[in-house]
XYZ file of C-alpha atoms in Angstrom:
630
model
C 198.251 -263.333 -171.911
C 198.941 -266.620 -173.663
C 201.285 -268.824 -171.586
C 202.734 -271.070 -174.291
C 206.395 -271.598 -175.205
C 208.014 -270.445 -178.438
C 209.440 -272.873 -180.964
C 213.189 -272.843 -181.667
C 212.952 -272.207 -185.372
C 210.988 -275.009 -187.020
C 207.377 -273.774 -186.975
C 206.191 -271.267 -189.556
C 209.411 -271.522 -191.583
C 208.030 -273.084 -194.727
C 210.350 -275.789 -195.980
C 209.606 -279.110 -197.679
C 210.817 -280.941 -194.587
C 209.903 -284.342 -195.977
C 210.710 -283.895 -199.647
C 210.488 -286.836 -201.986
C 213.641 -288.950 -201.939
C 213.468 -289.193 -205.714
C 213.784 -285.399 -205.905
C 216.896 -285.491 -203.736
C 218.367 -288.359 -205.730
C 217.755 -286.418 -208.936
C 219.595 -283.392 -207.563
C 222.512 -285.546 -206.407
C 222.802 -286.995 -209.922
C 222.689 -283.506 -211.458
C 225.418 -282.362 -209.065
C 227.794 -285.062 -210.291
C 227.182 -284.128 -213.922
C 227.087 -280.320 -213.568
C 228.411 -278.752 -216.783
C 229.493 -275.414 -215.252
C 230.481 -274.003 -211.885
C 227.455 -271.669 -211.637
C 225.111 -274.617 -212.280
C 226.936 -276.503 -209.518
C 226.403 -273.574 -207.114
C 222.656 -273.545 -207.870
C 222.348 -277.299 -207.313
C 224.328 -277.088 -204.045
C 221.975 -274.373 -202.788
C 218.915 -276.440 -203.812
C 220.299 -279.492 -201.972
C 220.992 -277.407 -198.878
C 217.356 -276.256 -198.968
C 216.036 -279.823 -199.299
C 218.223 -281.264 -196.510
C 217.769 -278.382 -194.036
C 214.859 -279.831 -192.042
C 216.163 -283.348 -191.324
C 219.893 -283.455 -192.254
C 221.118 -280.057 -191.024
C 224.837 -280.910 -191.044
C 224.681 -282.089 -194.676
C 222.700 -278.945 -195.533
C 225.385 -276.784 -193.913
C 228.194 -278.511 -195.847
C 226.411 -277.984 -199.192
C 225.684 -274.312 -198.399
C 229.295 -273.671 -197.335
C 230.624 -275.254 -200.539
C 228.196 -273.103 -202.565
C 229.376 -269.964 -200.725
C 233.079 -270.704 -201.291
C 232.560 -271.457 -204.985
C 230.347 -268.368 -205.498
C 233.026 -266.085 -204.017
C 235.653 -267.645 -206.274
C 233.423 -267.083 -209.339
C 232.194 -263.649 -208.167
C 228.695 -265.108 -208.561
C 226.768 -262.821 -206.200
C 223.313 -264.403 -206.560
C 224.738 -267.784 -205.541
C 226.531 -266.111 -202.614
C 223.320 -264.427 -201.433
C 221.367 -267.696 -201.416
C 224.196 -269.668 -199.750
C 224.466 -267.076 -196.948
C 220.698 -267.275 -196.456
C 220.852 -271.087 -196.209
C 223.693 -270.876 -193.660
C 221.692 -268.328 -191.664
C 218.659 -270.644 -191.516
C 220.897 -273.559 -190.508
C 222.515 -271.635 -187.617
C 219.068 -270.407 -186.525
C 217.749 -273.972 -186.301
C 220.732 -274.865 -184.086
C 219.869 -271.864 -181.830
C 223.136 -270.130 -182.799
C 221.314 -266.820 -183.099
C 224.382 -264.559 -183.230
C 225.856 -266.404 -186.234
C 222.404 -266.614 -187.821
C 221.970 -262.819 -187.619
C 225.449 -262.293 -189.089
C 224.826 -264.608 -192.069
C 221.307 -263.307 -192.791
C 222.474 -259.682 -192.579
C 225.313 -260.390 -195.044
C 222.784 -261.981 -197.418
C 220.423 -258.987 -197.063
C 223.168 -256.424 -197.773
C 224.221 -258.219 -200.971
C 220.580 -258.586 -202.104
C 219.994 -254.863 -201.511
C 223.064 -254.015 -203.627
C 221.662 -256.087 -206.491
C 218.089 -254.852 -205.823
C 217.069 -258.519 -205.676
C 213.702 -258.238 -203.872
C 213.025 -261.982 -203.808
C 216.211 -262.778 -201.903
C 215.710 -259.681 -199.746
C 212.396 -261.190 -198.641
C 214.067 -264.525 -197.822
C 216.612 -262.693 -195.645
C 213.780 -260.793 -193.929
C 212.149 -264.157 -193.162
C 215.261 -265.543 -191.463
C 215.776 -262.358 -189.436
C 212.082 -262.282 -188.529
C 212.184 -265.866 -187.257
C 215.357 -265.205 -185.235
C 213.762 -262.283 -183.436
C 210.464 -264.172 -183.015
C 211.622 -267.557 -181.766
C 215.157 -266.710 -180.616
C 215.039 -263.361 -178.839
C 211.236 -262.949 -178.563
C 211.493 -259.323 -179.714
C 208.143 -259.431 -181.478
C 208.015 -255.800 -182.693
C 211.328 -256.230 -184.539
C 210.222 -259.625 -185.860
C 206.888 -258.203 -187.088
C 208.704 -255.479 -189.039
C 210.784 -258.070 -190.934
C 207.828 -260.410 -191.580
C 205.570 -257.608 -192.886
C 208.391 -256.352 -195.141
C 208.755 -259.829 -196.643
C 204.972 -260.255 -197.058
C 204.772 -256.946 -198.945
C 207.379 -258.179 -201.439
C 205.644 -261.530 -202.036
C 202.233 -259.869 -202.381
C 203.696 -257.639 -205.100
C 205.031 -260.789 -206.823
C 201.674 -262.604 -206.282
C 203.560 -265.581 -204.802
C 200.678 -267.537 -203.218
C 202.830 -270.131 -201.447
C 204.969 -267.575 -199.639
C 201.970 -265.343 -198.921
C 200.287 -268.301 -197.199
C 203.484 -269.004 -195.262
C 203.845 -265.431 -194.039
C 200.158 -265.258 -193.109
C 201.002 -267.982 -190.574
C 204.152 -266.168 -189.389
C 202.464 -262.806 -188.855
C 199.255 -264.230 -187.392
C 201.281 -266.186 -184.857
C 203.083 -263.013 -183.709
C 199.789 -261.125 -183.321
C 198.351 -264.053 -181.338
C 201.326 -264.420 -178.971
C 201.279 -260.627 -178.362
C 197.462 -260.694 -177.930
C 197.230 -257.677 -180.234
C 195.414 -256.805 -183.462
C 193.382 -260.022 -183.271
C 190.866 -258.874 -185.897
C 193.659 -258.547 -188.468
C 195.094 -261.835 -187.199
C 191.779 -263.601 -187.968
C 191.772 -262.113 -191.474
C 195.337 -263.216 -192.220
C 194.791 -266.703 -190.779
C 191.668 -267.183 -192.907
C 193.554 -265.936 -195.979
C 196.400 -268.340 -195.214
C 193.991 -271.268 -194.866
C 192.261 -270.399 -198.160
C 195.545 -270.074 -200.099
C 197.039 -273.237 -198.547
C 193.908 -275.200 -199.427
C 193.916 -273.895 -203.027
C 197.573 -274.957 -203.343
C 196.882 -278.349 -201.756
C 199.708 -277.636 -199.275
C 198.862 -279.583 -196.123
C 201.887 -278.372 -194.209
C 200.881 -274.727 -194.609
C 197.293 -275.679 -193.747
C 198.606 -277.189 -190.513
C 200.471 -273.983 -189.650
C 197.566 -271.639 -190.406
C 195.035 -273.783 -188.517
C 197.467 -273.639 -185.583
C 197.480 -269.818 -185.772
C 193.675 -269.736 -185.894
C 193.556 -271.894 -182.772
C 195.947 -269.548 -180.968
C 193.735 -266.551 -181.738
C 190.616 -268.264 -180.364
C 192.566 -269.252 -177.249
C 193.529 -265.611 -176.680
C 189.849 -264.635 -177.076
C 188.821 -267.258 -174.517
C 186.842 -269.262 -177.103
C 188.213 -272.589 -175.919
C 185.982 -274.957 -177.897
C 186.822 -273.175 -181.167
C 190.487 -273.244 -180.235
C 190.363 -277.026 -179.718
C 188.572 -277.555 -183.042
C 191.215 -275.675 -185.072
C 194.122 -277.214 -183.161
C 192.727 -280.695 -183.880
C 192.636 -279.802 -187.596
C 196.251 -278.619 -187.367
C 197.286 -281.953 -185.823
C 195.386 -283.868 -188.530
C 197.290 -282.194 -191.370
C 200.531 -282.231 -189.365
C 200.301 -286.029 -189.131
C 199.676 -286.339 -192.869
C 202.946 -284.514 -193.664
C 204.735 -286.079 -190.648
C 205.586 -282.679 -189.162
C 206.346 -283.610 -185.550
C 207.188 -280.026 -184.657
C 203.696 -278.649 -185.263
C 202.138 -281.724 -183.618
C 204.186 -281.188 -180.438
C 203.306 -277.512 -180.376
C 199.574 -278.191 -180.942
C 199.554 -280.752 -178.114
C 201.181 -278.249 -175.762
C 198.577 -275.578 -176.594
C 195.738 -278.100 -176.225
C 197.097 -278.933 -172.782
C 196.810 -275.257 -171.832
C 193.209 -275.173 -173.103
C 192.308 -278.132 -170.884
C 194.041 -276.467 -167.912
C 191.762 -273.455 -168.365
C 188.792 -275.838 -168.434
C 190.185 -277.518 -165.258
C 190.146 -280.871 -167.101
C 193.477 -281.879 -165.560
C 193.462 -285.501 -166.788
C 193.158 -284.496 -170.458
C 195.638 -281.691 -169.918
C 198.225 -284.157 -168.559
C 197.663 -286.520 -171.508
C 198.203 -283.675 -173.986
C 201.341 -282.386 -172.255
C 202.849 -285.880 -171.994
C 202.320 -286.321 -175.761
C 204.000 -282.949 -176.333
C 206.959 -284.028 -174.166
C 207.430 -287.225 -176.188
C 207.369 -285.416 -179.521
C 209.581 -282.557 -178.305
C 212.300 -284.850 -176.952
C 212.538 -286.698 -180.274
C 213.313 -283.495 -182.238
C 215.073 -281.507 -179.454
C 212.304 -278.888 -179.400
C 213.398 -277.383 -176.096
C 210.982 -274.437 -175.796
C 207.920 -276.662 -176.238
C 209.479 -279.227 -173.872
C 210.006 -276.532 -171.233
C 206.413 -275.259 -171.420
C 205.078 -278.834 -171.399
C 206.921 -279.523 -168.125
C 205.293 -276.401 -166.677
C 201.880 -277.588 -167.926
C 202.420 -281.002 -166.301
C 203.328 -279.237 -163.047
C 199.979 -277.396 -163.070
C 198.052 -280.505 -164.155
C 199.414 -282.753 -161.381
C 198.964 -279.924 -158.896
C 195.309 -279.693 -159.966
C 194.905 -283.435 -159.298
C 196.644 -283.099 -155.929
C 199.623 -285.235 -157.015
C 202.247 -282.923 -155.532
C 205.293 -285.262 -155.850
C 204.856 -285.464 -159.647
C 204.049 -281.754 -159.785
C 207.326 -280.975 -157.977
C 209.320 -283.358 -160.202
C 208.055 -281.679 -163.379
C 208.637 -278.225 -161.910
C 212.297 -279.140 -161.304
C 212.621 -280.260 -164.945
C 210.968 -277.011 -166.076
C 213.276 -274.843 -163.933
C 216.484 -276.544 -165.096
C 215.513 -276.275 -168.787
C 214.319 -272.678 -168.366
C 217.604 -271.595 -166.750
C 219.564 -273.350 -169.504
C 217.591 -271.547 -172.240
C 217.876 -268.155 -170.491
C 221.650 -268.520 -170.169
C 221.961 -269.562 -173.836
C 219.835 -266.645 -175.038
C 221.883 -264.209 -172.921
C 225.110 -265.640 -174.334
C 223.814 -265.136 -177.883
C 222.910 -261.499 -177.090
C 226.415 -260.974 -175.722
C 227.943 -262.371 -178.920
C 225.796 -260.034 -181.045
C 226.957 -257.079 -178.937
C 230.594 -258.090 -179.522
C 229.977 -258.388 -183.266
C 228.515 -254.858 -183.293
C 231.643 -253.574 -181.539
C 233.884 -255.269 -184.104
C 231.759 -254.082 -187.061
C 231.784 -250.469 -185.877
C 235.534 -250.592 -185.356
C 236.075 -252.069 -188.835
C 233.846 -249.477 -190.526
C 235.573 -246.636 -188.684
C 238.960 -247.937 -189.845
C 237.724 -248.105 -193.462
C 236.538 -244.496 -193.282
C 239.861 -243.421 -191.808
C 241.859 -245.164 -194.549
C 239.619 -243.732 -197.271
C 240.162 -240.207 -195.938
C 243.902 -240.794 -195.872
C 243.868 -242.115 -199.461
C 241.844 -239.158 -200.675
C 244.250 -236.783 -199.004
C 247.242 -238.561 -200.547
C 245.712 -238.292 -204.023
C 245.059 -234.590 -203.512
C 248.665 -234.025 -202.461
C 250.008 -235.782 -205.566
C 247.812 -233.662 -207.846
C 248.835 -230.461 -206.085
C 252.575 -231.220 -206.271
C 252.315 -232.212 -209.948
C 250.588 -228.957 -210.824
C 253.081 -227.005 -208.742
C 256.044 -228.598 -210.529
C 254.574 -227.758 -213.963
C 253.606 -224.156 -213.380
C 256.952 -223.244 -211.775
C 258.397 -223.473 -215.291
C 255.852 -220.982 -216.686
C 256.056 -217.899 -214.551
C 256.835 -216.541 -211.127
C 253.404 -215.030 -210.781
C 251.751 -218.374 -211.267
C 254.137 -219.820 -208.682
C 252.940 -217.238 -206.161
C 249.311 -218.117 -206.885
C 250.050 -221.806 -206.466
C 251.868 -221.144 -203.220
C 248.730 -219.457 -201.923
C 246.727 -222.484 -203.050
C 249.180 -224.746 -201.264
C 248.732 -222.717 -198.095
C 244.988 -223.268 -198.319
C 245.603 -226.949 -198.965
C 247.812 -227.222 -195.892
C 245.006 -225.733 -193.845
C 242.694 -228.363 -195.284
C 245.237 -231.056 -194.403
C 245.344 -229.819 -190.818
C 241.567 -229.937 -190.607
C 241.487 -233.453 -192.043
C 244.215 -234.568 -189.646
C 242.168 -233.157 -186.797
C 239.146 -235.182 -187.982
C 241.289 -238.337 -188.185
C 242.630 -237.658 -184.664
C 239.079 -237.356 -183.359
C 238.145 -240.641 -185.073
C 241.171 -242.314 -183.461
C 240.092 -240.972 -180.067
C 236.611 -242.445 -180.538
C 238.119 -245.774 -181.598
C 240.319 -245.835 -178.483
C 237.303 -245.040 -176.329
C 235.261 -247.834 -177.950
C 238.180 -250.241 -177.498
C 238.443 -249.249 -173.826
C 234.729 -249.914 -173.341
C 235.099 -253.295 -175.044
C 238.111 -254.226 -172.869
C 236.265 -253.309 -169.666
C 233.194 -255.231 -170.887
C 235.067 -258.467 -171.540
C 237.265 -258.062 -168.453
C 234.138 -258.163 -166.310
C 232.835 -261.141 -168.277
C 236.121 -263.019 -167.793
C 236.544 -262.131 -164.116
C 233.036 -262.039 -162.645
C 231.191 -264.581 -164.785
C 233.830 -267.295 -165.294
C 233.997 -268.187 -161.594
C 230.233 -268.850 -160.975
C 229.845 -270.656 -164.314
C 232.893 -272.829 -163.525
C 231.383 -273.661 -160.110
C 228.084 -274.603 -161.733
C 229.874 -276.698 -164.375
C 231.885 -278.501 -161.676
C 228.826 -279.306 -159.580
C 226.873 -280.605 -162.577
C 229.893 -282.688 -163.571
C 229.969 -284.278 -160.113
C 226.274 -285.108 -160.445
C 226.776 -286.685 -163.905
C 229.710 -288.756 -162.565
C 227.580 -289.829 -159.546
C 230.103 -288.314 -157.150
C 227.220 -286.730 -155.243
C 223.703 -288.060 -154.670
C 220.484 -286.503 -155.929
C 219.647 -285.569 -152.328
C 222.978 -283.800 -151.913
C 222.467 -281.989 -155.205
C 219.005 -280.852 -154.098
C 220.549 -279.339 -150.954
C 222.576 -277.090 -153.240
C 219.456 -275.994 -155.166
C 218.861 -272.710 -153.247
C 222.501 -271.719 -153.668
C 222.436 -272.679 -157.364
C 219.287 -270.612 -157.898
C 220.927 -267.634 -156.203
C 224.027 -268.137 -158.379
C 221.967 -268.255 -161.602
C 219.892 -265.171 -160.651
C 223.023 -263.197 -159.746
C 224.880 -264.264 -162.909
C 221.871 -263.442 -165.107
C 221.515 -260.018 -163.441
C 225.218 -259.327 -164.107
C 224.803 -260.226 -167.791
C 221.714 -258.024 -168.136
C 223.598 -255.113 -166.544
C 226.567 -255.663 -168.864
C 224.340 -255.643 -171.952
C 222.458 -252.523 -170.840
C 225.714 -250.770 -169.941
C 227.350 -251.625 -173.276
C 224.285 -250.365 -175.194
C 224.290 -247.122 -173.182
C 227.862 -246.405 -174.307
C 226.949 -246.567 -178.020
C 226.150 -243.529 -180.160
C 222.477 -243.245 -181.075
C 221.262 -245.086 -177.947
C 217.787 -243.787 -177.102
C 214.923 -244.352 -174.668
C 211.158 -243.997 -175.019
C 209.461 -242.515 -171.904
C 205.700 -242.944 -171.561
C 203.074 -243.003 -168.764
C 203.149 -246.268 -166.731
C 201.427 -247.575 -163.592
C 204.203 -248.063 -161.013
C 202.854 -250.925 -158.937
C 202.700 -253.562 -161.771
C 206.293 -252.688 -162.750
C 207.438 -253.175 -159.149
C 205.484 -256.450 -158.895
C 207.162 -257.723 -162.074
C 210.634 -256.942 -160.684
C 209.900 -258.285 -157.179
C 208.647 -261.607 -158.622
C 212.122 -262.207 -160.106
C 213.641 -262.251 -156.590
C 210.971 -264.143 -154.675
C 213.078 -267.313 -154.494
C 216.252 -265.410 -153.586
C 214.425 -263.624 -150.735
C 212.834 -266.876 -149.561
C 216.264 -268.586 -149.518
C 217.557 -265.946 -147.070
C 214.246 -265.796 -145.110
C 213.811 -262.151 -146.081
C 210.380 -260.515 -146.272
C 209.986 -258.776 -149.657
C 207.164 -256.173 -149.507
C 205.675 -254.064 -152.307
C 203.998 -251.121 -150.559
C 203.465 -248.994 -153.682
C 199.967 -247.525 -153.990
C 198.031 -248.819 -157.022
C 197.226 -245.258 -158.167
C 200.812 -244.046 -158.551
C 202.025 -243.427 -162.120
C 205.337 -242.255 -163.598
C 206.526 -240.938 -166.977
C 209.556 -243.130 -167.799
C 211.040 -245.685 -170.167
C 209.595 -248.915 -168.710
C 212.651 -251.086 -169.483
C 215.020 -248.599 -167.821
C 212.827 -248.252 -164.723
C 212.652 -252.044 -164.414
C 216.463 -252.161 -164.565
C 216.677 -249.586 -161.728
C 214.202 -251.401 -159.469
C 215.714 -254.848 -160.219
C 219.205 -253.711 -159.250
C 218.038 -251.966 -156.079
C 215.996 -254.999 -154.913
C 218.880 -257.326 -155.808
C 221.358 -255.194 -153.782
C 218.941 -254.902 -150.841
C 218.562 -258.704 -150.615
C 222.305 -259.206 -151.050
C 223.203 -256.923 -148.129
C 220.378 -257.998 -145.784
C 220.900 -260.811 -143.312
C 218.510 -263.726 -142.808
C 215.231 -262.686 -141.226
C 215.406 -259.104 -142.496
C 212.963 -257.016 -144.504
C 213.203 -255.377 -147.946
C 210.366 -252.980 -148.830
C 209.466 -250.826 -151.831
C 207.289 -247.731 -151.353
C 206.475 -244.470 -153.119
C 205.392 -240.983 -152.150
C 204.788 -237.643 -153.843
C 207.647 -235.141 -153.582
C 206.735 -231.923 -155.425
C 206.694 -232.590 -159.182
C 208.387 -235.928 -158.621
C 207.340 -239.331 -157.327
C 209.936 -240.607 -154.854
C 210.401 -244.402 -155.033
C 212.115 -245.824 -151.930
C 213.815 -249.247 -151.684
C 214.572 -249.853 -148.005
C 216.381 -252.743 -146.313
C 217.305 -253.696 -142.735
C 220.763 -254.799 -143.826
C 224.348 -253.994 -142.956
C 224.215 -250.306 -143.966
C 227.094 -248.097 -145.154
C 229.486 -245.446 -143.883
C 229.577 -241.965 -145.462
C 232.875 -242.891 -147.149
C 231.298 -245.972 -148.748
C 228.303 -243.912 -149.916
C 230.596 -241.377 -151.593
C 232.057 -244.136 -153.823
C 228.753 -245.665 -154.991
C 228.077 -243.524 -158.067
C 231.607 -242.674 -159.244
C 231.855 -243.233 -162.999
C 235.640 -243.717 -163.104
C 235.592 -246.914 -161.072
C 233.286 -249.789 -160.241
C 232.881 -250.205 -156.467
C 231.801 -253.671 -155.282
C 231.203 -255.095 -151.772
C 230.364 -258.702 -150.889
C 226.895 -259.440 -149.502
C 225.911 -261.077 -146.217
C 226.449 -264.553 -147.729
C 229.513 -263.656 -149.777
C 227.526 -262.637 -152.900
C 229.683 -260.861 -155.482
C 228.852 -257.958 -157.795
C 230.522 -255.874 -160.490
C 229.513 -252.447 -159.211
C 227.880 -251.667 -162.559
C 224.324 -251.947 -161.243
C 224.263 -248.690 -159.270
C 226.105 -246.825 -162.040
C 223.362 -247.952 -164.440
C 220.681 -246.921 -161.919
C 222.135 -243.405 -161.769
C 222.453 -243.151 -165.567
C 218.916 -244.492 -166.227
C 217.350 -242.202 -163.583
C 219.022 -239.150 -165.122
C 218.041 -240.279 -168.655
C 214.419 -240.092 -167.507
C 214.761 -236.602 -165.990
C 215.169 -237.859 -162.428
C 217.891 -238.570 -159.899
C 218.969 -241.133 -157.280
C 220.364 -240.747 -153.751
C 220.924 -242.913 -150.674
C 220.643 -242.609 -146.891
C 222.268 -245.238 -144.716
C 223.700 -245.981 -141.282
C 226.045 -248.905 -140.477
C 224.172 -251.776 -138.895
C 220.746 -250.205 -139.445
C 220.177 -250.627 -143.168
C 219.918 -248.380 -146.206
C 217.270 -246.568 -148.260
C 217.757 -245.715 -151.936
C 215.615 -242.779 -153.132
C 214.726 -242.621 -156.857
C 212.997 -239.402 -157.962
C 210.952 -239.788 -161.166
C 208.587 -237.550 -163.106
C 204.927 -238.114 -162.262
C 202.233 -238.679 -164.878
C 198.468 -238.826 -165.180
C 197.020 -242.289 -164.787
C 197.445 -244.608 -167.852
């Protein structure tokens, strides 16, 4: 699989990043002499588009002014475009939660107006967020293909060429559908060349190089990447140059040409620092680590690995924070929509009551018989009112339940995450103020790594738990080889185990397969390994094994740790409380991990149990459905 970092929102988003100054000056003059408010909105949106690549704050101010004025004028087209511009701006600043909110608002308005062109622009922003922000490539591909379909129907060559680059890049990074990727990349190159658009040529040559790299055709990859750099220099696009250099470095690593690899990665580092391209910078540090290691220069290899680790942890924490914000926004949106439905039902009922009482008052004057009939109707109406009130009461109950889930969610965030993050902030502050030496800071590195791993695991559990409480939450079981899944989870805790001098052993047979949702099984195994390490003293052993048990495969996670009493075991999987015990080195937990393990095991038709004895360790038994080999 391709081991290259993802850009933070500049590549493959076609914008005239280095537009002619005369064009900008002309727009500024037109803005001052705008003859109507709608014309002013259009010019503000155009200026925001022109400034986006190299004056993002000015672009944001113009887009916000356009949005405010559009709302005042009830000018929906201007509002749609302004929201799209704001979404792109937040995306480029890595504020993914706000970017999703703005782009979704733009998409909803465009759908109401059946404005396919602006729908496609919203799809592009959402596609780039899920590509470069959250790396959820299936979701991103859906948005990008939807936008391409619209532009193909409109025969918009420029945007077709742009989306050829977007989609090809996703196929290349996923190492899937490479034949179609070649076709799209070639189409993008042809269209870009016919338009004389060197920036799009640079992007599509880059995609072509990525495909050849995935196919192991290294010389072809270098040839296309060199062409991408050539056109990138002509349009002064430092982002694509940095990215090309980083990929070229990886090509030379595969060829074991470590000197050229180091030169390429150092060039990528220089370019990335200038434009704050953190993903490329991170992967370039990793490339330098491998290059210097190949040359036997271990001090420089270790120095670059430290830089890579610090930047990687920073990006992981930021991405997790953005996911948490999106989860909170979903809570708030669902609560708001439920309240709107409740109020609408109440208004409808009130209108019905007014009509009924008006009719009743009129017919009373006509005849007693009619009064009796209306009384019967009123009785039926009262029954309807009772039924509606019951529905409203049920809605209120669901709202209270959702609010309770939200309160518990943010209580854990405030209580269990604030403390480690404050400790980390304090230690980094001391380093910045030179209150501790680099050597002293390095001595804290194992503890810091353990703190980051534990905090990240808590956030992942919180996100999974919050999703599992939502209506419509589903899972997709399929046949999977067990051993690679266990290896993937164990690799996450190698450093934590090494820090405590614990042997971490994967004893799962390579032929064992299970029928599960892979993401949910990984969550189960991660939590069990994490707990085993936490409650095992230095010098202990944590092992993972599997054996057939009837129609099930029994996965065992065993440790030589502190063990548990029968009373402690009885509290582990209680849903009405979260039970947490400190580890052998004072490690904290929220208690959510084991509750999630139980829920995920049962979701996949299995179960979980534990055997333990104080002072002799514990074994968690996870029973999963077996499957034929994948």
